[in-house]
Amino acid sequence: MADKSVLIIYTGGTIGMVNDPETGALCPFNFEEIAKAVPEIKEFSFHIDSYTLPEIIDSSDLQPAVWAELCKIIRDNYDKYCGFVILHGTDTMAYSASALSFMLNNLDKAVVFTGSQLPIGTIRTDGRENLIAALEIAAATMDGKAVVPEVCILFGAKLFRGNRTTKADAESFNAFQSFNYPPLAEIGIHIDYNYSAIDYSPRTGQLQTYTGMDTNIAILKLFPGIRIELIDAITHIPGLKGLILETYGAGNAPTNEQFLTKIKEATDKGIVVYNVTQCEGGAVEMGRYETSRKMINCGVISGYDITTEAAVCKLMHLLDKYKDINDVKKYLNLPIKGEITPKRICS
Ligand code: ASP
């Protein structure tokens, strides 16, 4: 491995956007513009290479195929680099970071997603600081090992575990939050690593990738007045295998018979119904209230303190990987990449 080399993978997003001269709307531009705007990257003591995806996108256009492509690039270049920085639009960054955390097994190097709220060519851009800090973290080693051997998101002076992160603000430079897990590092004068929060569990072998994703899932967000026809229509989508039920508070849902019957019908026909809270922080605790206890009887699986983004990716990953629904349910209940907090797990 070349000593201290980092690969930047550019996928698109605001960080590299410029105004279209005709419409005035922001659209993705090439990586050279980014490199020009941050001449400081040449001053790092380590080597930096870049790779631009064949099609750079606004991340609202993201499809799971891009996750597979990113995994392939990382796998094919794994031995050449000590870390990876992925420049990505903020809109779906938390989904991509969650997806890659499940797709990359035995990862022992940093994969740092970052982007910006203002294009890097603009005077007040947040992209410059984000990119510089992301590069420094991707290159950071301790006794020859990566300081952060995880898929993470660097944004607004904080480093978060990717699958714990949510885009919480459409305007602030602190666009991302991790409500249920502490930051892995804070960026100030020094980069202050929170070592006790970083996953140093022993890796069991070489890097492996599993990129299959079964997209036969849906999200149903509960609201007062939700019509039974809506629930019926969603649970009857042909081929549906997984349903994320975004419930209230600690995983609560209506207790009326009609609603519960629909949910029970869905689980009876083999749809995995996954209970994720609408709240930003805190966990689903099925059984704490009568309104969630009934869901246990309907065969609903608890999402504990998972984010919706991580829930989507975990469900798609497990549905593709395991053909036996009992395996899917088993792994939904376990933290597989630190996406849920074991101490919050109750039966
Ligand atoms: N729409 C942009 C994107 O996600 C927003 C951003 O990058 O901040 O690609």
Tab-separated table of C-alpha atoms and ligand atoms in Angstrom:
chain	number	residue	atom	x	y	z
A	1	MET	CA	0.000	0.000	0.000
A	2	ALA	CA	1.333	3.453	-0.862
A	3	ASP	CA	2.001	5.018	2.524
A	4	LYS	CA	-0.836	7.382	3.366
A	5	SER	CA	-2.898	7.783	0.270
A	6	VAL	CA	-6.544	8.754	0.291
A	7	LEU	CA	-9.012	8.279	-2.529
A	8	ILE	CA	-11.726	10.903	-3.019
A	9	ILE	CA	-14.775	9.517	-4.800
A	10	TYR	CA	-16.903	12.281	-6.270
A	11	THR	CA	-20.573	11.450	-6.793
A	12	GLY	CA	-22.050	14.957	-7.161
A	13	GLY	CA	-24.083	17.121	-4.798
A	14	THR	CA	-24.027	20.819	-3.948
A	15	ILE	CA	-20.339	20.769	-3.051
A	16	GLY	CA	-19.443	20.594	-6.731
A	17	MET	CA	-22.412	22.455	-8.204
A	18	VAL	CA	-22.467	25.609	-10.288
A	19	ASN	CA	-25.376	27.715	-11.513
A	20	ASP	CA	-26.658	26.654	-14.903
A	21	PRO	CA	-26.190	29.779	-17.083
A	22	GLU	CA	-29.619	29.294	-18.688
A	23	THR	CA	-31.897	28.306	-15.799
A	24	GLY	CA	-29.915	29.646	-12.835
A	25	ALA	CA	-30.551	26.334	-11.012
A	26	LEU	CA	-27.695	24.524	-9.285
A	27	CYS	CA	-26.415	21.464	-11.125
A	28	PRO	CA	-23.424	19.158	-10.553
A	29	PHE	CA	-20.087	20.128	-12.074
A	30	ASN	CA	-16.728	18.394	-12.469
A	31	PHE	CA	-14.221	17.540	-9.748
A	32	GLU	CA	-11.497	19.827	-11.128
A	33	GLU	CA	-13.544	22.814	-9.956
A	34	ILE	CA	-13.503	21.422	-6.427
A	35	ALA	CA	-9.779	20.819	-6.480
A	36	LYS	CA	-9.194	24.374	-7.796
A	37	ALA	CA	-11.295	25.878	-5.018
A	38	VAL	CA	-9.360	24.041	-2.280
A	39	PRO	CA	-5.686	24.422	-3.168
A	40	GLU	CA	-4.893	23.460	0.454
A	41	ILE	CA	-5.436	19.811	-0.394
A	42	LYS	CA	-2.065	19.825	-2.127
A	43	GLU	CA	-0.424	20.704	1.196
A	44	PHE	CA	-1.332	17.490	2.988
A	45	SER	CA	1.604	15.224	3.735
A	46	PHE	CA	-0.244	12.299	2.191
A	47	HIS	CA	-1.116	11.566	-1.404
A	48	ILE	CA	-4.636	12.222	-2.711
A	49	ASP	CA	-6.223	10.683	-5.798
A	50	SER	CA	-9.703	11.283	-7.090
A	51	TYR	CA	-12.260	9.246	-8.961
A	52	THR	CA	-15.405	10.735	-10.463
A	53	LEU	CA	-18.426	8.514	-11.033
A	54	PRO	CA	-19.344	8.265	-14.724
A	55	GLU	CA	-22.600	10.079	-13.974
A	56	ILE	CA	-22.454	12.780	-11.311
A	57	ILE	CA	-25.808	13.464	-9.729
A	58	ASP	CA	-27.876	15.569	-7.408
A	59	SER	CA	-28.289	12.987	-4.648
A	60	SER	CA	-32.075	13.208	-4.906
A	61	ASP	CA	-31.595	11.123	-8.051
A	62	LEU	CA	-29.729	8.428	-6.129
A	63	GLN	CA	-30.530	4.775	-6.761
A	64	PRO	CA	-29.170	1.713	-4.879
A	65	ALA	CA	-27.031	0.854	-7.938
A	66	VAL	CA	-24.775	3.768	-6.952
A	67	TRP	CA	-24.154	2.118	-3.560
A	68	ALA	CA	-23.019	-1.051	-5.327
A	69	GLU	CA	-20.765	1.038	-7.571
A	70	LEU	CA	-19.220	2.789	-4.546
A	71	CYS	CA	-18.584	-0.557	-2.841
A	72	LYS	CA	-16.906	-1.886	-5.956
A	73	ILE	CA	-14.621	1.161	-6.197
A	74	ILE	CA	-13.680	0.816	-2.525
A	75	ARG	CA	-13.109	-2.935	-2.828
A	76	ASP	CA	-11.021	-2.617	-6.015
A	77	ASN	CA	-8.855	0.112	-4.467
A	78	TYR	CA	-8.835	-1.097	-0.884
A	79	ASP	CA	-5.172	-2.066	-0.694
A	80	LYS	CA	-3.954	1.121	-2.356
A	81	TYR	CA	-5.450	3.634	0.074
A	82	CYS	CA	-5.540	4.100	3.821
A	83	GLY	CA	-8.952	5.763	3.661
A	84	PHE	CA	-11.737	7.000	1.415
A	85	VAL	CA	-13.673	10.263	1.185
A	86	ILE	CA	-16.981	10.220	-0.656
A	87	LEU	CA	-18.264	13.586	-1.843
A	88	HIS	CA	-22.026	13.279	-1.921
A	89	GLY	CA	-25.134	15.448	-1.936
A	90	THR	CA	-26.588	16.013	1.496
A	91	ASP	CA	-30.174	15.063	0.646
A	92	THR	CA	-29.602	11.310	0.681
A	93	MET	CA	-26.162	11.146	2.301
A	94	ALA	CA	-27.537	9.493	5.456
A	95	TYR	CA	-29.107	6.738	3.301
A	96	SER	CA	-25.870	6.145	1.405
A	97	ALA	CA	-23.738	6.067	4.547
A	98	SER	CA	-26.210	3.643	6.154
A	99	ALA	CA	-26.298	1.434	3.053
A	100	LEU	CA	-22.514	1.226	2.785
A	101	SER	CA	-22.192	0.406	6.486
A	102	PHE	CA	-24.262	-2.742	5.864
A	103	MET	CA	-22.687	-3.562	2.500
A	104	LEU	CA	-19.035	-3.377	3.617
A	105	ASN	CA	-18.009	-6.162	5.959
A	106	ASN	CA	-14.760	-6.293	7.938
A	107	LEU	CA	-14.081	-2.670	7.071
A	108	ASP	CA	-10.901	-1.559	8.814
A	109	LYS	CA	-10.415	1.793	7.079
A	110	ALA	CA	-12.312	5.062	7.230
A	111	VAL	CA	-14.984	5.749	4.626
A	112	VAL	CA	-15.951	9.375	5.215
A	113	PHE	CA	-18.939	10.911	3.474
A	114	THR	CA	-19.047	14.667	3.213
A	115	GLY	CA	-20.547	17.435	1.117
A	116	SER	CA	-21.740	20.964	1.708
A	117	GLN	CA	-24.711	23.280	1.890
A	118	LEU	CA	-23.075	25.912	-0.338
A	119	PRO	CA	-21.108	25.072	-3.501
A	120	ILE	CA	-17.380	25.025	-2.990
A	121	GLY	CA	-16.849	27.862	-5.464
A	122	THR	CA	-18.830	30.325	-3.309
A	123	ILE	CA	-17.121	32.644	-0.799
A	124	ARG	CA	-18.911	31.420	2.352
A	125	THR	CA	-18.874	27.757	1.404
A	126	ASP	CA	-18.829	25.157	4.148
A	127	GLY	CA	-17.403	22.685	1.639
A	128	ARG	CA	-13.781	23.658	2.097
A	129	GLU	CA	-13.681	22.940	5.858
A	130	ASN	CA	-15.741	19.778	5.444
A	131	LEU	CA	-13.488	18.402	2.729
A	132	ILE	CA	-10.258	19.218	4.556
A	133	ALA	CA	-11.439	17.641	7.822
A	134	ALA	CA	-12.803	14.584	5.995
A	135	LEU	CA	-9.441	14.050	4.289
A	136	GLU	CA	-7.554	14.393	7.547
A	137	ILE	CA	-9.804	11.834	9.240
A	138	ALA	CA	-9.646	9.425	6.294
A	139	ALA	CA	-5.849	9.514	6.532
A	140	ALA	CA	-5.638	9.297	10.327
A	141	THR	CA	-3.893	6.203	11.641
A	142	MET	CA	-2.772	5.077	15.076
A	143	ASP	CA	-0.174	2.295	15.346
A	144	GLY	CA	-0.663	1.711	11.645
A	145	LYS	CA	-4.434	1.246	11.964
A	146	ALA	CA	-7.260	3.572	10.968
A	147	VAL	CA	-8.430	5.807	13.802
A	148	VAL	CA	-12.013	5.573	12.523
A	149	PRO	CA	-12.531	2.200	10.823
A	150	GLU	CA	-16.154	2.949	10.023
A	151	VAL	CA	-18.499	4.426	7.435
A	152	CYS	CA	-19.142	7.914	8.766
A	153	ILE	CA	-20.394	11.377	7.886
A	154	LEU	CA	-18.305	14.480	8.453
A	155	PHE	CA	-20.361	17.637	8.483
A	156	GLY	CA	-20.305	20.987	10.298
A	157	ALA	CA	-17.340	20.203	12.559
A	158	LYS	CA	-18.646	16.829	13.706
A	159	LEU	CA	-17.996	13.274	12.663
A	160	PHE	CA	-20.926	10.911	13.045
A	161	ARG	CA	-21.447	7.190	12.592
A	162	GLY	CA	-23.097	7.073	9.158
A	163	ASN	CA	-25.971	4.779	10.054
A	164	ARG	CA	-26.910	6.942	13.066
A	165	THR	CA	-27.166	10.148	11.102
A	166	THR	CA	-30.099	12.126	9.766
A	167	LYS	CA	-30.243	15.261	7.642
A	168	ALA	CA	-32.004	17.486	10.137
A	169	ASP	CA	-31.656	20.953	8.619
A	170	ALA	CA	-32.020	22.080	5.022
A	171	GLU	CA	-30.113	25.346	5.552
A	172	SER	CA	-27.762	25.227	8.535
A	173	PHE	CA	-24.112	24.331	8.114
A	174	ASN	CA	-24.822	21.822	10.882
A	175	ALA	CA	-27.142	19.932	8.561
A	176	PHE	CA	-26.691	16.515	10.166
A	177	GLN	CA	-27.535	15.196	13.589
A	178	SER	CA	-27.083	11.899	15.338
A	179	PHE	CA	-29.755	11.979	18.019
A	180	ASN	CA	-29.163	8.568	19.535
A	181	TYR	CA	-25.395	8.169	19.338
A	182	PRO	CA	-22.554	10.514	20.295
A	183	PRO	CA	-20.301	12.047	17.632
A	184	LEU	CA	-17.217	9.993	16.778
A	185	ALA	CA	-15.146	13.175	16.714
A	186	GLU	CA	-15.461	16.942	17.105
A	187	ILE	CA	-13.432	19.224	14.888
A	188	GLY	CA	-11.963	22.315	16.526
A	189	ILE	CA	-8.364	23.395	16.864
A	190	HIS	CA	-7.666	19.675	17.135
A	191	ILE	CA	-9.668	16.726	15.946
A	192	ASP	CA	-10.957	15.384	19.203
A	193	TYR	CA	-11.753	11.690	18.703
A	194	ASN	CA	-14.314	10.040	20.945
A	195	TYR	CA	-12.486	6.707	21.058
A	196	SER	CA	-15.046	4.988	23.265
A	197	ALA	CA	-17.749	5.582	20.613
A	198	ILE	CA	-15.729	4.276	17.653
A	199	ASP	CA	-16.171	0.647	16.632
A	200	TYR	CA	-12.893	-1.173	17.288
A	201	SER	CA	-14.481	-4.607	17.521
A	202	PRO	CA	-12.232	-7.281	15.968
A	203	ARG	CA	-12.706	-7.762	12.228
A	204	THR	CA	-13.086	-11.404	11.277
A	205	GLY	CA	-11.239	-11.398	7.937
A	206	GLN	CA	-10.690	-9.487	4.720
A	207	LEU	CA	-13.032	-6.793	3.439
A	208	GLN	CA	-16.140	-8.325	1.926
A	209	THR	CA	-18.943	-6.638	0.080
A	210	TYR	CA	-22.565	-7.631	-0.124
A	211	THR	CA	-24.314	-5.200	-2.430
A	212	GLY	CA	-27.714	-6.776	-3.027
A	213	MET	CA	-30.685	-4.660	-1.955
A	214	ASP	CA	-34.302	-5.786	-2.125
A	215	THR	CA	-36.317	-2.656	-2.775
A	216	ASN	CA	-39.710	-4.294	-2.205
A	217	ILE	CA	-40.353	-2.192	0.855
A	218	ALA	CA	-42.542	0.765	1.829
A	219	ILE	CA	-42.733	3.370	4.578
A	220	LEU	CA	-46.059	4.185	6.177
A	221	LYS	CA	-46.038	7.229	8.426
A	222	LEU	CA	-48.940	7.269	10.857
A	223	PHE	CA	-50.994	10.433	11.403
A	224	PRO	CA	-54.274	11.107	13.174
A	225	GLY	CA	-57.042	10.490	10.641
A	226	ILE	CA	-55.083	7.989	8.552
A	227	ARG	CA	-57.573	6.071	6.423
A	228	ILE	CA	-57.782	2.316	6.541
A	229	GLU	CA	-57.908	2.285	2.719
A	230	LEU	CA	-54.415	3.767	2.675
A	231	ILE	CA	-53.071	1.014	4.928
A	232	ASP	CA	-54.916	-1.535	2.845
A	233	ALA	CA	-53.514	-0.190	-0.420
A	234	ILE	CA	-49.932	-0.203	0.874
A	235	THR	CA	-50.068	-3.673	2.410
A	236	HIS	CA	-51.481	-5.004	-0.874
A	237	ILE	CA	-48.678	-3.685	-3.078
A	238	PRO	CA	-47.739	-6.730	-5.190
A	239	GLY	CA	-44.423	-8.235	-4.044
A	240	LEU	CA	-44.158	-6.123	-0.888
A	241	LYS	CA	-41.823	-7.804	1.597
A	242	GLY	CA	-41.102	-5.155	4.211
A	243	LEU	CA	-43.078	-2.281	5.693
A	244	ILE	CA	-41.549	0.385	7.915
A	245	LEU	CA	-44.292	1.689	10.153
A	246	GLU	CA	-43.344	5.162	11.388
A	247	THR	CA	-45.161	5.235	14.695
A	248	TYR	CA	-45.655	7.829	17.416
A	249	GLY	CA	-43.326	8.295	20.397
A	250	ALA	CA	-42.032	5.074	21.903
A	251	GLY	CA	-43.527	3.021	19.048
A	252	ASN	CA	-47.222	3.644	19.622
A	253	ALA	CA	-50.020	3.176	17.100
A	254	PRO	CA	-53.823	3.218	17.061
A	255	THR	CA	-55.473	0.381	18.942
A	256	ASN	CA	-58.639	0.125	16.870
A	257	GLU	CA	-59.457	-3.353	15.596
A	258	GLN	CA	-59.567	-2.332	11.940
A	259	PHE	CA	-56.004	-1.003	12.039
A	260	LEU	CA	-54.611	-3.930	14.014
A	261	THR	CA	-56.361	-6.433	11.740
A	262	LYS	CA	-54.703	-4.877	8.683
A	263	ILE	CA	-51.277	-5.037	10.302
A	264	LYS	CA	-51.836	-8.632	11.452
A	265	GLU	CA	-53.008	-9.607	7.947
A	266	ALA	CA	-49.773	-8.143	6.557
A	267	THR	CA	-47.489	-10.021	8.959
A	268	ASP	CA	-49.512	-13.222	8.467
A	269	LYS	CA	-48.821	-13.117	4.752
A	270	GLY	CA	-45.071	-12.762	5.392
A	271	ILE	CA	-44.552	-8.996	5.215
A	272	VAL	CA	-41.967	-7.871	7.784
A	273	VAL	CA	-43.533	-4.933	9.631
A	274	TYR	CA	-40.825	-2.845	11.296
A	275	ASN	CA	-41.695	-0.321	13.989
A	276	VAL	CA	-39.628	2.892	13.779
A	277	THR	CA	-40.445	6.004	15.767
A	278	GLN	CA	-41.310	9.330	14.129
A	279	CYS	CA	-39.335	11.049	16.913
A	280	GLU	CA	-35.842	12.243	16.160
A	281	GLY	CA	-34.410	10.933	19.427
A	282	GLY	CA	-35.248	8.024	21.706
A	283	ALA	CA	-36.313	4.484	21.046
A	284	VAL	CA	-39.270	2.269	20.296
A	285	GLU	CA	-40.174	0.306	23.385
A	286	MET	CA	-42.982	-2.024	22.455
A	287	GLY	CA	-45.036	-2.956	25.462
A	288	ARG	CA	-44.426	0.233	27.420
A	289	TYR	CA	-47.894	1.479	26.473
A	290	GLU	CA	-50.969	-0.520	25.633
A	291	THR	CA	-50.873	1.199	22.233
A	292	SER	CA	-47.610	-0.519	21.364
A	293	ARG	CA	-48.157	-3.791	23.240
A	294	LYS	CA	-50.861	-4.690	20.751
A	295	MET	CA	-48.313	-4.414	17.953
A	296	ILE	CA	-46.252	-7.217	19.492
A	297	ASN	CA	-49.287	-9.475	19.178
A	298	CYS	CA	-49.543	-8.508	15.503
A	299	GLY	CA	-45.993	-9.773	14.880
A	300	VAL	CA	-44.441	-6.314	14.468
A	301	ILE	CA	-40.643	-6.065	14.934
A	302	SER	CA	-39.142	-3.263	17.032
A	303	GLY	CA	-36.742	-0.831	15.375
A	304	TYR	CA	-35.464	0.332	18.800
A	305	ASP	CA	-33.554	3.609	18.272
A	306	ILE	CA	-32.824	3.194	14.556
A	307	THR	CA	-33.153	6.119	12.148
A	308	THR	CA	-35.587	5.768	9.267
A	309	GLU	CA	-32.652	6.041	6.844
A	310	ALA	CA	-30.808	3.150	8.473
A	311	ALA	CA	-34.064	1.175	8.775
A	312	VAL	CA	-34.680	1.463	5.022
A	313	CYS	CA	-31.169	0.264	4.194
A	314	LYS	CA	-31.054	-2.483	6.817
A	315	LEU	CA	-34.403	-3.878	5.711
A	316	MET	CA	-33.454	-3.850	2.006
A	317	HIS	CA	-30.096	-5.459	2.830
A	318	LEU	CA	-31.503	-8.227	5.036
A	319	LEU	CA	-34.402	-9.004	2.697
A	320	ASP	CA	-31.916	-9.569	-0.095
A	321	LYS	CA	-29.419	-11.507	1.987
A	322	TYR	CA	-31.748	-13.889	3.824
A	323	LYS	CA	-34.496	-15.820	2.144
A	324	ASP	CA	-35.867	-17.074	5.469
A	325	ILE	CA	-38.013	-14.359	7.047
A	326	ASN	CA	-37.009	-15.570	10.518
A	327	ASP	CA	-33.393	-14.662	9.747
A	328	VAL	CA	-34.488	-11.219	8.573
A	329	LYS	CA	-36.373	-10.710	11.838
A	330	LYS	CA	-33.485	-12.058	13.896
A	331	TYR	CA	-30.979	-9.597	12.434
A	332	LEU	CA	-33.406	-6.688	12.586
A	333	ASN	CA	-33.376	-7.271	16.333
A	334	LEU	CA	-29.568	-7.187	16.558
A	335	PRO	CA	-27.121	-4.340	16.007
A	336	ILE	CA	-25.160	-5.486	12.968
A	337	LYS	CA	-23.138	-2.311	12.359
A	338	GLY	CA	-23.776	-0.299	15.499
A	339	GLU	CA	-27.046	1.086	14.128
A	340	ILE	CA	-29.069	0.373	17.271
A	341	THR	CA	-28.156	0.645	20.931
A	342	PRO	CA	-28.024	-2.725	22.677
A	343	LYS	CA	-28.746	-1.255	26.112
A	344	ARG	CA	-32.085	-0.022	24.847
A	345	ILE	CA	-33.092	-3.460	23.638
A	346	CYS	CA	-35.980	-4.856	25.587
A	347	SER	CA	-38.054	-7.930	24.842
B	1	ASP	N1	-29.789	18.502	-3.687
B	1	ASP	C1	-28.422	18.427	-3.234
B	1	ASP	C2	-27.990	16.982	-3.243
B	1	ASP	O1	-28.345	16.272	-2.346
B	1	ASP	C3	-28.290	19.026	-1.894
B	1	ASP	C4	-26.898	19.040	-1.319
B	1	ASP	O2	-25.964	18.478	-1.808
B	1	ASP	O3	-26.727	19.701	-0.280
B	1	ASP	O4	-27.318	16.546	-4.133
